[in-house]
Short mmCIF file of C-alpha atoms in Angstrom, two decimals:
data_model
loop_
_atom_site.label_atom_id
_atom_site.label_comp_id
_atom_site.label_asym_id
_atom_site.label_seq_id
_atom_site.Cartn_x
_atom_site.Cartn_y
_atom_site.Cartn_z
CA GLN B 478 0.00 0.00 0.00
CA LEU B 479 1.53 3.26 -1.16
CA GLN B 480 0.02 6.74 -1.20
CA LEU B 481 1.31 9.64 -3.31
CA VAL B 482 0.45 13.33 -2.95
CA GLU B 483 1.66 16.00 -5.38
CA SER B 484 2.08 19.68 -4.56
CA GLY B 485 3.75 22.82 -5.90
CA GLY B 486 1.74 23.50 -9.01
CA GLY B 487 0.43 26.91 -9.95
CA LEU B 488 0.34 29.69 -12.52
CA VAL B 489 3.67 30.99 -13.83
CA GLN B 490 4.79 33.18 -16.72
CA PRO B 491 6.83 31.82 -19.62
CA GLY B 492 10.48 31.59 -18.62
CA GLY B 493 9.60 31.14 -14.98
CA SER B 494 10.40 28.29 -12.61
CA LEU B 495 8.44 25.93 -10.41
CA ARG B 496 9.25 23.00 -8.14
CA LEU B 497 6.85 20.11 -7.77
CA SER B 498 6.92 17.66 -4.89
CA CYS B 499 5.68 14.09 -4.67
CA ALA B 500 5.32 12.93 -1.09
CA ALA B 501 5.08 9.19 -0.56
CA SER B 502 3.77 7.33 2.45
CA GLY B 503 3.15 3.72 3.25
CA PHE B 504 5.26 0.62 3.43
CA THR B 505 8.90 1.02 2.28
CA PRO B 506 8.38 3.92 -0.15
CA ASN B 507 12.16 4.20 -0.67
CA PHE B 508 12.12 0.99 -2.74
CA TYR B 509 9.91 2.52 -5.41
CA THR B 510 10.81 4.01 -8.75
CA ILE B 511 9.02 7.33 -9.25
CA GLY B 512 7.89 8.87 -12.51
CA TRP B 513 6.41 12.25 -13.38
CA PHE B 514 3.75 12.46 -16.08
CA ARG B 515 1.66 15.27 -17.50
CA GLN B 516 -1.53 15.59 -19.47
CA ALA B 517 -2.70 18.68 -21.32
CA PRO B 518 -6.37 19.22 -22.24
CA GLY B 519 -7.28 17.16 -25.28
CA LYS B 520 -3.98 15.29 -25.31
CA GLU B 521 -2.74 11.93 -24.11
CA ARG B 522 -0.72 11.59 -20.93
CA GLU B 523 3.01 11.68 -21.56
CA GLY B 524 6.08 10.80 -19.55
CA VAL B 525 8.19 13.70 -18.31
CA SER B 526 10.88 12.17 -16.12
CA CYS B 527 11.58 9.22 -13.87
CA ILE B 528 14.08 8.32 -11.17
CA SER B 529 15.22 5.01 -9.74
CA SER B 530 14.74 4.08 -6.09
CA SER B 531 18.37 4.89 -5.30
CA GLY B 532 18.34 8.14 -7.26
CA GLU B 533 21.30 7.00 -9.35
CA SER B 534 19.40 6.62 -12.63
CA THR B 535 17.21 9.26 -14.25
CA ASN B 536 15.63 9.88 -17.61
CA TYR B 537 13.85 12.79 -19.29
CA ALA B 538 11.62 13.45 -22.23
CA ASP B 539 13.45 15.25 -25.02
CA SER B 540 11.07 18.18 -24.70
CA VAL B 541 12.18 18.94 -21.13
CA LYS B 542 15.80 17.79 -21.13
CA GLY B 543 18.10 20.56 -19.94
CA ARG B 544 15.22 22.47 -18.34
CA PHE B 545 13.80 20.02 -15.78
CA THR B 546 15.64 18.16 -13.02
CA ILE B 547 14.28 15.22 -11.05
CA SER B 548 15.69 14.33 -7.63
CA ARG B 549 14.68 12.51 -4.48
CA ASP B 550 15.28 12.79 -0.76
CA ASN B 551 14.59 9.34 0.63
CA ALA B 552 14.95 10.59 4.21
CA LYS B 553 11.89 12.76 3.55
CA ASN B 554 10.15 10.22 1.29
CA THR B 555 9.83 12.93 -1.34
CA VAL B 556 10.65 13.22 -5.04
CA TYR B 557 11.04 16.64 -6.64
CA LEU B 558 10.72 17.97 -10.16
CA GLU B 559 12.45 21.31 -10.65
CA MET B 560 11.17 23.05 -13.76
CA ASN B 561 13.03 25.99 -15.28
CA SER B 562 12.56 28.07 -18.44
CA LEU B 563 8.92 27.05 -18.54
CA LYS B 564 7.02 27.25 -21.81
CA PRO B 565 3.27 27.44 -22.49
CA GLU B 566 3.43 23.91 -23.90
CA ASP B 567 4.50 22.69 -20.44
CA THR B 568 0.97 23.39 -19.21
CA GLY B 569 -0.87 20.35 -17.89
CA LEU B 570 -1.86 18.24 -14.93
CA TYR B 571 1.32 16.78 -13.47
CA SER B 572 1.04 13.45 -11.68
CA CYS B 573 3.59 11.26 -9.99
CA ALA B 574 3.49 7.50 -10.07
CA ALA B 575 5.34 4.69 -8.30
CA GLU B 576 6.28 1.13 -9.04
CA ARG B 577 8.36 -1.13 -6.82
CA GLY B 578 11.69 -2.25 -8.25
CA LEU B 579 11.24 -0.74 -11.71
CA LEU B 580 14.58 -0.27 -13.48
CA VAL B 581 15.29 3.04 -15.18
CA PHE B 582 17.12 2.51 -18.46
CA ARG B 583 14.78 4.54 -20.66
CA LEU B 584 12.02 7.08 -20.23
CA CYS B 585 9.32 5.51 -18.09
CA VAL B 586 5.86 4.93 -19.54
CA SER B 587 2.57 5.08 -17.67
CA GLN B 588 1.78 1.41 -18.28
CA ASP B 589 4.73 0.44 -16.05
CA PHE B 590 3.30 2.10 -12.93
CA GLY B 591 0.66 0.82 -10.57
CA SER B 592 0.28 3.60 -7.97
CA TRP B 593 -0.71 7.17 -8.84
CA GLY B 594 -1.27 10.49 -7.15
CA GLN B 595 -4.15 12.78 -8.08
CA GLY B 596 -1.99 15.43 -9.72
CA THR B 597 -1.15 19.11 -9.41
CA GLN B 598 -1.99 21.67 -12.08
CA VAL B 599 0.76 23.63 -13.82
CA THR B 600 -0.26 26.53 -16.05
CA VAL B 601 2.32 28.55 -18.00
CA SER B 602 0.78 31.68 -19.46
CA SER B 603 1.54 35.35 -19.96
#
């Protein structure tokens, strides 16, 4: 049993920055791989970034590489997504997901994850 709660979303101007948090609770959350996904209105959900349980392996979508950074603090049971140089096309509902023991050797896909948070809205607009 694992619970995930996202926070940190909001309205920002293009070029701005935002940090999202994914707080995990339940049994041994530190053993879980965490992925960030987003879904814009009228579009399919897409993978943004994922991080292994140890934090040693990460991956990013090409559209966010160099602008977003994923990290985790296992002592706080929290995974972060730092977003810089935000663009209007980054707008969407951002959700985190967890799967126990999932290896990170490529960008994670939603079908690999069994536990999901309810999401936090990110809107980039002038």
